[in-house]
Coordinates of C-alpha atoms and ligand atoms in Angstrom, one line a residue:
M1221 CA -61.4 -50.2 -3.9
N1222 CA -64.5 -49.6 -2.7
Y1223 CA -63.5 -49.1 1.2
L1224 CA -67.1 -47.4 1.9
S1225 CA -68.3 -50.9 1.3
I1226 CA -66.0 -52.8 3.5
L1227 CA -67.2 -50.0 6.3
H1228 CA -70.9 -50.9 5.4
E1229 CA -70.2 -54.6 5.3
V1230 CA -68.0 -56.1 7.3
F1231 CA -68.1 -53.2 10.7
G1232 CA -72.1 -52.4 9.6
Y1233 CA -71.3 -48.5 9.7
E1234 CA -73.2 -45.9 7.7
Q1235 CA -70.2 -43.0 7.0
F1236 CA -67.1 -42.8 7.6
R1237 CA -66.3 -40.0 10.5
G1238 CA -63.7 -37.0 10.3
P1239 CA -60.2 -37.6 7.9
Q1240 CA -60.6 -41.7 8.3
Q1241 CA -61.9 -41.5 4.4
A1242 CA -59.0 -39.3 3.8
I1243 CA -56.5 -42.1 5.9
V1244 CA -57.7 -45.2 4.4
E1245 CA -57.6 -43.9 0.2
H1246 CA -53.7 -43.2 1.0
V1247 CA -52.8 -46.5 3.1
G1248 CA -55.2 -48.6 0.9
A1249 CA -53.2 -46.5 -1.9
G1250 CA -49.8 -47.5 -0.4
G1251 CA -49.1 -44.3 1.2
D1252 CA -47.5 -43.4 4.5
A1253 CA -49.2 -42.1 6.9
L1254 CA -49.1 -40.4 10.4
V1255 CA -52.3 -40.2 12.2
L1256 CA -52.5 -38.6 15.1
M1257 CA -56.4 -38.6 15.6
P1258 CA -58.5 -38.3 19.4
T1259 CA -59.1 -41.2 21.5
G1260 CA -62.6 -42.0 20.7
G1261 CA -61.8 -41.2 16.8
G1262 CA -62.1 -44.6 15.0
K1263 CA -58.0 -45.2 14.6
S1264 CA -58.7 -48.5 14.4
L1265 CA -60.4 -48.5 11.4
C1266 CA -57.7 -46.4 9.5
Y1267 CA -55.6 -49.6 9.2
Q1268 CA -58.2 -52.1 9.5
I1269 CA -60.0 -50.9 6.3
P1270 CA -57.2 -50.9 4.6
A1271 CA -56.2 -54.3 5.7
I1272 CA -58.6 -55.9 4.5
A1273 CA -59.0 -54.6 0.9
R1274 CA -54.9 -55.0 0.8
Q1275 CA -55.3 -58.6 1.4
R1276 CA -58.4 -59.0 -0.9
A1277 CA -56.3 -57.5 -3.4
G1278 CA -54.1 -59.9 -3.2
L1279 CA -51.0 -57.8 -1.1
G1280 CA -50.9 -60.3 2.0
I1281 CA -51.0 -59.3 5.5
T1282 CA -51.4 -56.1 7.9
I1283 CA -49.0 -56.3 10.9
V1284 CA -50.5 -54.1 13.1
I1285 CA -48.1 -53.0 16.3
S1286 CA -49.1 -52.2 19.7
P1287 CA -47.6 -52.8 23.3
L1288 CA -50.8 -53.7 24.5
I1289 CA -50.5 -57.2 24.9
A1290 CA -53.1 -57.2 27.6
L1291 CA -55.9 -56.2 24.7
M1292 CA -55.0 -58.4 22.6
H1293 CA -56.9 -61.1 22.3
D1294 CA -60.2 -58.7 22.7
Q1295 CA -59.2 -56.8 19.2
V1296 CA -58.8 -60.1 17.6
G1297 CA -62.1 -61.5 19.1
A1298 CA -63.4 -58.0 17.6
L1299 CA -62.4 -58.8 14.2
H1300 CA -63.6 -62.9 14.5
E1301 CA -66.9 -61.1 15.4
A1302 CA -67.1 -59.1 12.3
G1303 CA -65.7 -62.0 10.3
V1304 CA -62.0 -61.0 9.6
S1305 CA -59.2 -63.5 9.8
A1306 CA -57.3 -62.1 12.5
A1307 CA -54.4 -63.3 14.8
F1308 CA -52.3 -62.2 17.9
L1309 CA -48.9 -62.8 18.5
N1310 CA -47.6 -62.6 22.0
S1311 CA -46.5 -64.1 25.4
T1312 CA -50.1 -65.6 26.4
L1313 CA -49.5 -67.5 23.4
S1314 CA -48.5 -71.5 24.7
G1315 CA -45.2 -72.7 22.0
E1316 CA -47.9 -74.2 20.4
E1317 CA -50.6 -71.5 19.8
A1318 CA -47.8 -69.3 19.0
Y1319 CA -46.6 -71.7 15.9
Q1320 CA -49.9 -72.4 14.3
V1321 CA -50.3 -68.4 14.0
E1322 CA -46.7 -68.8 12.5
Q1323 CA -47.8 -71.2 10.4
S1324 CA -51.1 -69.7 9.1
L1325 CA -48.7 -66.3 9.0
L1326 CA -46.2 -68.1 6.3
R1327 CA -49.8 -69.5 4.1
G1328 CA -50.9 -65.5 4.0
D1329 CA -54.3 -66.8 6.0
I1330 CA -54.3 -64.4 8.4
T1331 CA -55.6 -60.4 7.1
L1332 CA -54.1 -58.8 10.2
L1333 CA -51.9 -59.7 12.9
Y1334 CA -51.3 -58.4 15.7
A1335 CA -47.8 -58.0 17.5
A1336 CA -45.8 -56.3 20.4
P1337 CA -42.5 -54.4 19.3
E1338 CA -40.4 -57.0 21.3
R1339 CA -41.6 -59.5 19.5
I1340 CA -41.5 -57.7 15.8
T1341 CA -37.7 -57.0 16.1
T1342 CA -37.1 -60.5 17.5
P1343 CA -34.6 -62.3 14.7
R1344 CA -37.4 -64.9 14.2
F1345 CA -40.2 -62.8 13.3
L1346 CA -37.8 -60.7 11.4
A1347 CA -36.8 -63.4 9.5
Q1348 CA -40.1 -64.9 8.7
L1349 CA -41.4 -61.0 7.6
A1350 CA -38.8 -61.2 4.8
S1351 CA -40.2 -64.6 3.4
L1352 CA -43.6 -62.7 3.1
F1353 CA -42.0 -59.9 1.8
E1354 CA -39.7 -61.7 -0.8
R1355 CA -43.5 -63.0 -2.2
G1356 CA -44.8 -59.8 -2.2
Q1357 CA -47.0 -60.6 1.0
L1358 CA -46.5 -57.9 3.4
S1359 CA -49.3 -55.0 2.7
L1360 CA -48.9 -52.8 5.5
F1361 CA -47.3 -51.7 8.7
A1362 CA -49.3 -50.3 11.2
I1363 CA -47.3 -48.9 14.5
D1364 CA -50.5 -48.6 17.4
E1365 CA -49.5 -45.8 20.3
A1366 CA -46.7 -44.6 18.7
H1367 CA -46.1 -42.1 20.7
C1368 CA -44.4 -44.6 22.8
V1369 CA -41.4 -44.5 20.1
S1370 CA -40.4 -40.6 22.1
Q1371 CA -39.1 -40.0 24.8
W1372 CA -41.6 -36.6 25.5
G1373 CA -44.2 -38.8 25.7
H1374 CA -46.2 -39.3 28.9
D1375 CA -44.9 -43.7 27.8
F1376 CA -42.3 -44.0 26.2
R1377 CA -40.9 -47.6 25.3
P1378 CA -37.2 -47.9 23.8
E1379 CA -38.6 -51.0 21.7
Y1380 CA -40.0 -49.0 19.8
R1381 CA -37.3 -47.4 19.0
A1382 CA -36.4 -50.8 17.3
L1383 CA -38.6 -50.7 14.6
S1384 CA -37.0 -48.4 12.4
V1385 CA -35.8 -51.9 11.3
L1386 CA -38.9 -52.0 9.0
H1387 CA -38.3 -49.4 7.2
E1388 CA -34.9 -50.7 6.5
R1389 CA -35.5 -54.5 6.0
F1390 CA -38.9 -54.2 4.0
P1391 CA -38.5 -50.9 1.9
G1392 CA -41.6 -50.1 0.0
V1393 CA -44.0 -51.8 2.5
P1394 CA -46.5 -48.8 3.6
R1395 CA -46.3 -47.7 7.1
M1396 CA -48.6 -46.1 9.2
A1397 CA -48.2 -44.3 12.9
L1398 CA -51.1 -43.5 14.7
T1399 CA -51.2 -42.4 18.2
A1400 CA -53.3 -39.7 20.3
T1401 CA -50.9 -37.6 21.9
A1402 CA -50.1 -34.6 20.0
D1403 CA -48.3 -32.5 21.5
D1404 CA -44.4 -31.0 18.5
L1405 CA -42.1 -32.8 20.4
T1406 CA -43.7 -35.7 20.5
R1407 CA -45.1 -35.7 17.0
A1408 CA -41.7 -35.0 15.6
D1409 CA -40.0 -37.8 17.2
I1410 CA -42.5 -40.0 15.9
L1411 CA -41.6 -39.1 12.6
E1412 CA -37.7 -39.0 12.8
R1413 CA -37.2 -41.9 14.8
L1414 CA -39.7 -44.2 12.6
Q1415 CA -38.2 -42.5 9.4
L1416 CA -41.6 -41.5 8.3
Q1417 CA -40.4 -38.0 7.4
E1418 CA -42.4 -38.6 3.9
A1419 CA -45.3 -39.6 5.1
R1420 CA -48.5 -37.8 4.8
A1421 CA -49.6 -36.4 8.2
F1422 CA -53.5 -36.6 8.7
I1423 CA -54.4 -34.6 11.9
S1424 CA -58.0 -34.3 12.9
S1425 CA -59.1 -32.0 15.6
F1426 CA -58.7 -32.6 19.2
D1427 CA -61.9 -32.2 20.5
R1428 CA -64.4 -34.4 22.2
P1429 CA -67.8 -32.6 22.3
N1430 CA -69.2 -35.3 24.7
I1431 CA -67.2 -34.9 27.0
R1432 CA -67.3 -32.1 30.0
Y1433 CA -64.3 -31.7 32.0
T1434 CA -64.8 -29.8 35.1
I1435 CA -62.2 -28.9 37.4
V1436 CA -62.3 -28.6 41.6
E1437 CA -60.5 -27.7 44.5
K1438 CA -59.6 -30.6 46.8
R1439 CA -60.5 -30.4 50.2
D1440 CA -61.6 -34.1 51.1
S1441 CA -61.4 -35.6 48.5
T1442 CA -63.0 -38.8 48.8
T1443 CA -66.0 -36.8 50.1
Q1444 CA -65.6 -34.9 46.7
L1445 CA -65.6 -37.8 44.9
L1446 CA -68.5 -40.0 46.4
R1447 CA -70.9 -36.7 46.0
F1448 CA -70.1 -37.1 42.1
I1449 CA -70.9 -40.9 41.5
E1450 CA -73.9 -39.9 43.1
R1451 CA -75.3 -36.8 41.9
E1452 CA -74.3 -38.0 38.5
H1453 CA -73.2 -41.3 38.3
A1454 CA -74.5 -44.5 40.0
G1455 CA -74.1 -47.4 38.6
D1456 CA -72.1 -46.5 35.3
A1457 CA -68.9 -47.6 34.4
G1458 CA -66.0 -45.2 35.1
I1459 CA -62.0 -45.0 36.1
V1460 CA -61.0 -43.2 39.1
Y1461 CA -57.1 -42.1 39.3
C1462 CA -55.1 -41.9 42.3
Q1463 CA -51.4 -41.7 42.0
S1464 CA -49.9 -44.1 44.6
R1465 CA -50.9 -47.8 44.9
K1466 CA -51.7 -47.1 48.8
K1467 CA -54.7 -44.2 47.9
V1468 CA -56.1 -46.6 45.2
E1469 CA -56.6 -49.2 47.4
D1470 CA -58.1 -47.4 50.2
I1471 CA -60.2 -45.4 47.6
A1472 CA -61.5 -48.4 46.7
Q1473 CA -62.6 -50.1 49.5
T1474 CA -64.4 -46.5 50.6
L1475 CA -66.7 -46.6 47.7
L1476 CA -66.9 -50.5 48.4
D1477 CA -68.3 -49.3 51.1
S1478 CA -70.5 -46.4 50.2
G1479 CA -72.2 -49.4 47.8
V1480 CA -70.4 -48.6 44.6
N1481 CA -69.5 -51.2 42.7
A1482 CA -65.7 -50.7 42.7
L1483 CA -62.2 -53.1 42.3
P1484 CA -58.3 -51.8 42.4
Y1485 CA -55.5 -51.9 39.5
H1486 CA -52.0 -50.6 40.6
A1487 CA -48.8 -52.0 39.6
G1488 CA -48.5 -53.2 43.4
L1489 CA -51.4 -56.2 42.7
E1490 CA -50.4 -59.8 41.6
G1491 CA -50.3 -60.7 37.8
R1492 CA -53.7 -62.8 37.9
V1493 CA -55.5 -60.5 40.4
R1494 CA -54.8 -57.1 38.2
Q1495 CA -55.9 -58.7 35.1
S1496 CA -59.2 -60.5 36.9
N1497 CA -59.9 -57.2 38.1
Q1498 CA -59.3 -55.1 34.4
D1499 CA -61.5 -58.3 32.5
R1500 CA -64.0 -57.8 34.3
F1501 CA -64.2 -54.2 34.1
L1502 CA -64.2 -54.5 30.9
R1503 CA -66.6 -57.4 30.8
E1504 CA -68.7 -56.6 33.4
E1505 CA -71.5 -53.5 33.4
G1506 CA -70.9 -50.7 35.7
I1507 CA -68.1 -50.9 37.9
V1508 CA -65.6 -48.1 38.8
M1509 CA -62.0 -49.0 38.0
V1510 CA -60.2 -47.3 41.0
A1511 CA -56.4 -46.9 39.1
T1512 CA -52.9 -45.6 38.9
I1513 CA -51.9 -44.7 35.9
A1514 CA -50.4 -48.1 34.8
F1515 CA -54.4 -48.9 33.6
G1516 CA -56.1 -47.9 30.9
M1517 CA -53.9 -47.2 27.8
G1518 CA -55.4 -48.8 25.1
I1519 CA -58.8 -49.7 27.5
D1520 CA -61.0 -49.3 24.3
K1521 CA -64.3 -50.4 26.6
P1522 CA -66.8 -47.7 24.7
D1523 CA -68.8 -46.5 28.1
V1524 CA -66.9 -45.9 30.3
R1525 CA -69.4 -43.0 31.5
F1526 CA -66.6 -41.0 33.6
V1527 CA -63.1 -40.4 34.2
A1528 CA -62.3 -38.5 37.9
H1529 CA -58.8 -37.8 38.9
L1530 CA -58.5 -37.4 42.7
D1531 CA -54.6 -36.7 42.3
M1532 CA -53.3 -34.3 39.4
P1533 CA -51.5 -36.0 36.5
K1534 CA -48.1 -35.4 35.3
N1535 CA -48.9 -33.0 32.1
I1536 CA -52.1 -31.8 30.2
E1537 CA -50.7 -34.8 27.4
G1538 CA -51.4 -37.5 30.3
Y1539 CA -55.0 -35.3 32.0
Y1540 CA -55.9 -35.8 28.0
Q1541 CA -55.0 -38.9 27.3
E1542 CA -57.0 -40.2 30.4
T1543 CA -59.7 -38.2 30.5
G1544 CA -60.6 -39.3 26.5
R1545 CA -61.1 -43.0 28.0
A1546 CA -64.8 -41.5 28.6
G1547 CA -67.6 -41.7 25.9
R1548 CA -65.7 -43.3 23.2
D1549 CA -68.9 -44.1 22.0
G1550 CA -70.1 -40.6 21.8
L1551 CA -72.2 -40.0 24.1
P1552 CA -72.1 -37.5 27.1
A1553 CA -69.3 -38.4 29.7
N1554 CA -67.5 -36.6 32.3
A1555 CA -63.9 -35.8 33.2
W1556 CA -64.0 -34.6 36.7
M1557 CA -60.3 -33.9 38.8
C1558 CA -60.0 -32.1 41.8
Y1559 CA -57.0 -30.7 42.8
G1560 CA -54.9 -29.0 45.9
L1561 CA -51.9 -27.8 46.8
Q1562 CA -50.1 -30.9 47.6
D1563 CA -50.3 -32.7 44.3
V1564 CA -48.6 -29.2 42.8
V1565 CA -45.9 -29.9 45.6
N1566 CA -45.6 -33.4 44.9
Q1567 CA -45.1 -33.5 40.8
R1568 CA -42.3 -30.7 41.2
R1569 CA -41.1 -32.9 43.9
M1570 CA -40.7 -35.9 41.4
I1571 CA -40.0 -33.4 38.7
D1572 CA -37.1 -32.1 40.9
E1573 CA -35.7 -35.5 42.2
S1574 CA -36.0 -37.4 38.7
P1575 CA -32.5 -38.8 37.6
A1576 CA -32.9 -37.0 34.4
E1577 CA -31.0 -34.0 32.6
E1578 CA -31.7 -30.7 33.5
A1579 CA -32.9 -30.0 29.7
F1580 CA -35.3 -32.0 30.4
K1581 CA -37.1 -31.4 33.9
Q1582 CA -37.0 -28.4 32.1
V1583 CA -39.1 -29.2 29.6
M1584 CA -41.2 -31.3 32.5
R1585 CA -41.8 -28.1 34.2
G1586 CA -43.2 -26.1 31.8
K1587 CA -45.6 -29.2 31.1
L1588 CA -46.5 -28.8 34.6
E1589 CA -46.8 -25.3 34.7
A1590 CA -49.5 -25.7 31.8
L1591 CA -51.3 -28.1 33.3
L1592 CA -51.8 -26.4 36.8
G1593 CA -52.6 -22.9 34.2
L1594 CA -55.9 -24.8 32.8
A1595 CA -56.6 -25.9 36.8
E1596 CA -56.7 -22.4 37.6
A1597 CA -58.6 -21.4 34.6
T1598 CA -61.6 -19.1 35.4
D1599 CA -62.3 -19.2 31.3
C1600 CA -63.4 -22.4 29.3
R1601 CA -61.5 -25.3 30.0
R1602 CA -61.9 -26.2 26.1
T1603 CA -60.4 -23.7 24.6
Q1604 CA -57.4 -24.2 27.2
L1605 CA -56.6 -27.4 26.2
L1606 CA -57.2 -26.9 22.7
A1607 CA -55.4 -24.2 22.6
Y1608 CA -52.3 -26.4 23.9
F1609 CA -52.6 -28.8 21.0
G1610 CA -52.8 -26.1 18.9
E1611 CA -56.1 -25.5 18.4
L1612 CA -58.4 -22.2 18.4
S1613 CA -62.0 -23.1 19.8
Q1614 CA -65.2 -20.6 21.2
P1615 CA -65.7 -21.2 24.3
C1616 CA -68.0 -24.7 24.6
G1617 CA -70.8 -25.0 26.7
N1618 CA -69.8 -27.9 28.3
C1619 CA -67.3 -27.1 31.0
D1620 CA -67.2 -26.0 34.5
N1621 CA -66.9 -22.8 33.6
C1622 CA -68.9 -21.9 30.4
L1623 CA -71.6 -23.5 32.5
Q1624 CA -71.2 -22.0 35.7
P1625 CA -68.9 -19.1 35.4
P1626 CA -66.9 -19.1 38.7
A1627 CA -66.9 -15.5 40.2
V1628 CA -63.7 -14.0 40.3
W1629 CA -61.3 -12.3 42.8
D1630 CA -59.0 -10.0 42.5
G1631 CA -56.5 -11.7 44.8
S1632 CA -53.4 -9.5 43.8
A1633 CA -52.7 -7.7 47.2
A1634 CA -53.0 -11.0 48.8
A1635 CA -50.6 -12.3 46.4
Q1636 CA -48.3 -9.4 47.6
M1637 CA -48.6 -10.5 51.3
L1638 CA -47.5 -13.5 50.5
L1639 CA -44.4 -12.2 48.9
S1640 CA -43.0 -10.3 50.9
T1641 CA -43.2 -12.1 53.9
I1642 CA -41.9 -14.5 52.2
Y1643 CA -38.8 -12.4 51.1
R1644 CA -39.0 -11.5 55.1
I1645 CA -38.7 -14.5 56.6
H1646 CA -35.6 -15.9 54.6
K1647 CA -34.5 -11.9 55.3
L1648 CA -34.9 -12.4 59.0
S1649 CA -33.2 -15.4 59.4
G1650 CA -31.8 -16.6 56.1
I1651 CA -34.1 -19.9 55.9
S1652 CA -37.4 -19.8 54.0
F1653 CA -40.3 -21.9 55.1
G1654 CA -43.1 -23.8 53.4
A1655 CA -46.8 -23.3 53.5
G1656 CA -48.1 -23.6 56.8
Q1657 CA -45.4 -21.5 58.4
L1658 CA -46.7 -18.9 55.8
M1659 CA -49.9 -18.8 55.8
D1660 CA -50.1 -19.1 59.9
I1661 CA -48.2 -15.7 60.0
V1662 CA -50.1 -13.6 57.0
R1663 CA -53.5 -14.9 59.2
G1664 CA -51.7 -14.0 62.7
K1665 CA -51.9 -17.2 64.6
K1666 CA -49.1 -17.3 66.9
T1667 CA -48.2 -20.8 66.8
D1668 CA -44.8 -22.3 68.4
K1669 CA -43.6 -22.3 65.8
V1670 CA -44.0 -19.0 65.0
A1671 CA -43.0 -17.6 68.2
Q1672 CA -39.9 -19.5 68.2
H1673 CA -38.7 -18.0 65.4
G1674 CA -39.7 -14.7 66.2
H1675 CA -42.2 -15.0 62.7
D1676 CA -45.1 -13.2 64.8
T1677 CA -42.1 -9.6 64.7
L1678 CA -42.5 -9.1 60.5
S1679 CA -44.3 -6.7 59.6
T1680 CA -46.5 -8.4 57.4
F1681 CA -47.7 -11.0 60.9
G1682 CA -51.4 -10.6 60.7
V1683 CA -52.1 -8.9 57.3
G1684 CA -54.1 -11.1 55.7
A1685 CA -56.4 -12.3 58.8
D1686 CA -59.5 -11.4 57.2
L1687 CA -58.2 -14.0 54.1
S1688 CA -59.3 -17.2 55.3
E1689 CA -56.8 -20.3 55.0
I1690 CA -58.9 -21.9 51.6
Q1691 CA -58.6 -18.4 50.0
L1692 CA -54.2 -18.1 50.4
R1693 CA -53.9 -20.9 49.6
G1694 CA -55.9 -20.7 45.8
V1695 CA -53.1 -17.8 45.9
L1696 CA -51.0 -19.8 46.3
R1697 CA -51.5 -22.4 43.8
Q1698 CA -51.8 -19.5 41.3
L1699 CA -48.7 -18.0 42.5
L1700 CA -46.9 -21.6 41.7
A1701 CA -48.8 -21.9 38.7
M1702 CA -47.7 -18.9 36.9
G1703 CA -44.4 -19.8 38.4
A1704 CA -43.3 -16.1 40.9
V1705 CA -42.9 -19.1 44.1
M1706 CA -41.1 -22.4 44.1
V1707 CA -41.3 -24.9 46.1
D1708 CA -37.3 -26.8 47.0
V1709 CA -37.6 -29.7 47.6
Q1710 CA -33.6 -30.3 48.1
A1711 CA -34.6 -28.3 51.7
F1712 CA -38.3 -30.2 52.7
N1713 CA -40.7 -28.6 50.6
T1714 CA -40.1 -24.5 51.6
L1715 CA -41.0 -21.7 49.3
V1716 CA -38.7 -19.5 47.4
L1717 CA -39.2 -16.4 45.6
T1718 CA -38.0 -16.0 41.7
D1719 CA -37.5 -14.3 39.1
K1720 CA -41.0 -13.5 38.2
S1721 CA -42.3 -12.9 41.7
R1722 CA -41.2 -9.1 41.1
A1723 CA -43.3 -8.2 38.9
V1724 CA -46.7 -9.5 41.0
L1725 CA -45.0 -7.7 43.9
K1726 CA -44.4 -4.6 42.1
G1727 CA -47.9 -4.7 41.1
D1728 CA -47.2 -5.5 37.3
V1729 CA -49.4 -8.1 37.2
A1730 CA -52.9 -9.3 38.4
V1731 CA -53.9 -12.1 40.2
R1732 CA -57.2 -13.5 38.9
L1733 CA -58.8 -16.4 40.9
R1734 CA -61.7 -18.6 40.9
E1735 CA -64.0 -17.6 44.2
S1736 CA -64.3 -21.2 46.4
V1737 CA -67.3 -22.8 45.8
S1738 CA -68.7 -25.2 49.1
L1739 CA -69.0 -27.9 48.6
P1740 CA -72.0 -29.8 47.6
A1741 CA -74.1 -31.3 50.8
P1742 CA -74.3 -35.4 50.9
R1743 CA -77.1 -37.1 49.6
K1744 CA -79.5 -39.7 51.8
G1745 CA -79.3 -43.4 52.4
K1746 CA -76.8 -45.7 50.2
M1747 CA -76.2 -45.7 46.8
P1748 CA -78.2 -47.7 44.8
V1749 CA -75.6 -50.4 43.0
N1750 CA -78.1 -52.2 40.8
T1751 CA -79.7 -49.2 39.3
K1752 CA -81.9 -49.6 36.1
P1753 CA -80.2 -50.1 32.2
K1754 CA -79.8 -46.6 31.3
A1755 CA -80.4 -46.6 27.9
P1756 CA -78.2 -44.2 25.6
I1757 CA -81.3 -42.8 23.7
E1758 CA -84.9 -42.1 24.7
L1759 CA -87.0 -45.4 25.0
D1760 CA -90.7 -46.0 25.8
A1761 CA -91.5 -48.2 28.3
L1762 CA -91.7 -51.6 25.8
A1763 CA -88.7 -51.0 24.2
L1764 CA -86.8 -50.4 27.6
L1765 CA -88.2 -53.5 28.0
R1766 CA -86.4 -54.6 24.9
Y1767 CA -83.4 -53.2 26.0
A1768 CA -83.4 -54.7 28.9
D1769 CA -83.9 -58.4 27.5
L1770 CA -81.2 -57.7 24.2
K1771 CA -78.7 -56.9 27.1
A1772 CA -78.8 -59.8 28.6
W1773 CA -79.1 -61.8 26.2
R1774 CA -75.3 -60.0 25.1
A1775 CA -74.2 -61.0 28.1
E1776 CA -75.0 -64.6 27.3
I1777 CA -73.0 -64.5 24.1
A1778 CA -70.5 -62.5 25.5
R1779 CA -69.3 -65.2 27.7
E1780 CA -69.7 -67.6 26.1
H1781 CA -67.7 -66.1 23.7
N1782 CA -65.0 -65.1 26.1
L1783 CA -65.1 -61.5 25.0
P1784 CA -66.7 -57.9 26.4
A1785 CA -70.5 -57.6 25.7
Y1786 CA -69.6 -53.9 23.7
V1787 CA -67.2 -56.3 21.5
I1788 CA -71.0 -58.6 20.4
F1789 CA -72.9 -55.2 19.8
H1790 CA -72.4 -51.5 21.7
D1791 CA -75.4 -49.8 23.5
A1792 CA -76.3 -47.9 20.9
T1793 CA -76.5 -50.9 18.6
L1794 CA -79.4 -52.8 21.2
A1795 CA -80.7 -49.3 22.0
A1796 CA -81.7 -48.9 18.1
I1797 CA -82.8 -52.3 17.6
A1798 CA -85.0 -52.1 21.0
E1799 CA -86.5 -49.0 19.9
R1800 CA -87.4 -50.3 16.1
A1801 CA -89.1 -53.7 17.4
P1802 CA -88.0 -55.3 14.1
Q1803 CA -90.1 -58.3 13.1
S1804 CA -88.2 -59.4 10.3
L1805 CA -84.3 -60.1 8.7
Q1806 CA -85.5 -56.9 6.4
D1807 CA -86.2 -54.8 9.8
L1808 CA -83.0 -55.3 11.3
Q1809 CA -80.9 -53.7 8.2
G1810 CA -79.3 -50.5 8.7
I1811 CA -78.6 -50.4 12.0
S1812 CA -75.3 -49.0 12.9
G1813 CA -73.1 -51.7 14.0
M1814 CA -74.9 -54.5 12.0
G1815 CA -72.5 -55.9 9.7
V1816 CA -72.8 -58.7 7.6
K1817 CA -71.2 -61.1 9.8
K1818 CA -73.2 -60.5 12.5
L1819 CA -76.5 -60.3 11.1
E1820 CA -76.0 -64.0 9.8
A1821 CA -74.6 -64.9 13.3
Y1822 CA -77.0 -63.2 15.8
A1823 CA -80.5 -61.9 13.3
Q1824 CA -82.4 -64.7 14.7
E1825 CA -81.4 -64.8 17.6
V1826 CA -82.0 -60.9 18.1
L1827 CA -85.9 -60.7 16.5
R1828 CA -86.6 -64.2 19.3
V1829 CA -85.5 -62.1 22.2
V1830 CA -87.3 -59.4 20.3
A1831 CA -90.7 -61.0 20.0
V1832 CA -90.6 -62.1 23.4
A1833 CA -90.2 -59.0 24.9
Ligands
ADP443 P1 -59.6 -45.3 19.0 O1 -58.6 -46.3 18.6 O2 -59.4 -43.7 18.0 O3 -59.7 -44.6 20.4 P2 -61.6 -46.9 18.1 O4 -61.1 -47.0 16.5 O5 -61.9 -47.3 18.7 O6 -60.7 -45.6 18.2 O7 -62.9 -46.2 18.1 C1 -63.7 -46.0 19.0 C2 -65.7 -46.6 18.3 O8 -65.8 -45.7 17.5 C3 -65.2 -47.6 18.3 O9 -66.3 -48.2 19.1 C4 -65.5 -47.8 17.1 O10 -66.4 -48.9 16.7 C5 -66.5 -46.6 16.7 N1 -66.3 -45.8 15.2 C6 -65.2 -45.5 14.5 N2 -65.4 -45.4 13.6 C7 -66.5 -45.6 13.1 C8 -67.6 -44.7 11.9 N3 -66.9 -44.7 10.6 N4 -69.0 -44.8 12.3 C9 -69.3 -45.3 13.7 N5 -69.0 -45.3 14.5 C10 -67.4 -45.9 14.8
ZN444 ZN1 -65.8 -24.7 28.1

């Protein structure tokens, strides 16, 4: 079977990426597979190409299992654009539409069928699959977002557990599980829960070299975000993650007021509004989505130029998954996060107060600590991230710490001041206090609360008078990250010592800290909302005109087809056309993203648009 020719013909791509070819060959030949690939790595082709090849070989239909009902329409639309027969079954279809899909399924007219796990495991659907199976027309099961099967993943969905029925009911039908979540616990869980122990594992490098990682200390996060967008992303599409619904609303409004084309997205919005905001984000250009983590799973918009976190995620898996939504097209993108002491406290509280078992909470605390370690790191962020996923790498040259190595100061003495003060406070009256009181004592501020509790009599009162509050908070964050201090959420977020405090107090463990940097100055005036389209490659003035015209034309087609623009053509494809200034069909050959079907459907119009420009 010639998989490469399907890649050329159907998708218009020149070469397989990374392990795609090996995966496609293995699955195409009927093998089971576990595919771990970072977001944007190109997982879809890993099952789409075997599906097409196996359907052509008379082996029948591929079932794609995905939890992302809202996106199935666009995924199927993209396949139609490429000339592949596909359909989806989910709750957005009317009874009549669903019936039609089931009929074509049973007739074997479809190459790929997308459905949600809860649909797959209904008796009705299983009976239909059985009918295909008996006729040898059930070709492949592709289980997307397979980490949903694991409670260790960040997106556990119990319906996924029921998918083991596929193996039991339809033995011999190849199955593949795909995910961008790679930690060992999740991986082991996927193999066990889906009974894929015999499957061949394809594990890609998790590096996303085009993403630049930056983590800054939280001061005035709204202003920090605005400056970041102003300076680096005026007019770009991006996602801003916040923890609460209220904050999502506030930030979206602030961005709008500052001339950024922003929309809110969170679970509290009415379904219709949420869907419409998501559609606009996918279909229009240059929208900034301000969202809780409820947004983004499976969003495959390729030209998201930045992902910003205004609050810290739960763990590195979540952070990596969310930041991974930037730059799927391979062009430069930014992952920017600001975080502060309060984030640490909040996340700790959420874990401690959750009803989960203690063993589970322990795992979650460990994961949170790993993320704090990343945030406080003074060396390459990417090296740390990849190390977390078990990969060794050299400093990347494309993260904040590599580009501007932070000044580091030895915070050991300051750490000892804080720890011994926590100790003394408790010794004085048997009760503990929070971060604010601690700072005041160490810095020698005699507030009413300090006086009232006699904390000005402590021997450490004022020992850190020459340190700023920002510096001391940095030290405290680091101590929390190291586990040398704990926040007792049962007792008003007071600070308590741990087993690890002693080593720091004795000077056996050094505390190294990033020097705080000051906020950048604001730019004058409002942000331009409608900046000229930035082309993904360097284009001369005439080519830029052609590019702008092609984009306008694409927007029309996308509206007509009710699909996002990138499903018609990626920016990179339009830029390549604009650069080449094709005059004939011949000239359009070999442009990446121009499959046979698209050439057939759009070549004439593209030539016309280019000729006019
Ligand atoms: P994932 O699901 O792993 O996040 P996708 O399957 O959405 O990634 O692919 C990411 C992008 O890369 C898509 O826009 C896809 O068209 C593109 N892509 C995938 N494989 C190739 C390839 N071999 N050559 C060029 N582009 C590719
Ligand atoms: Zn780096």
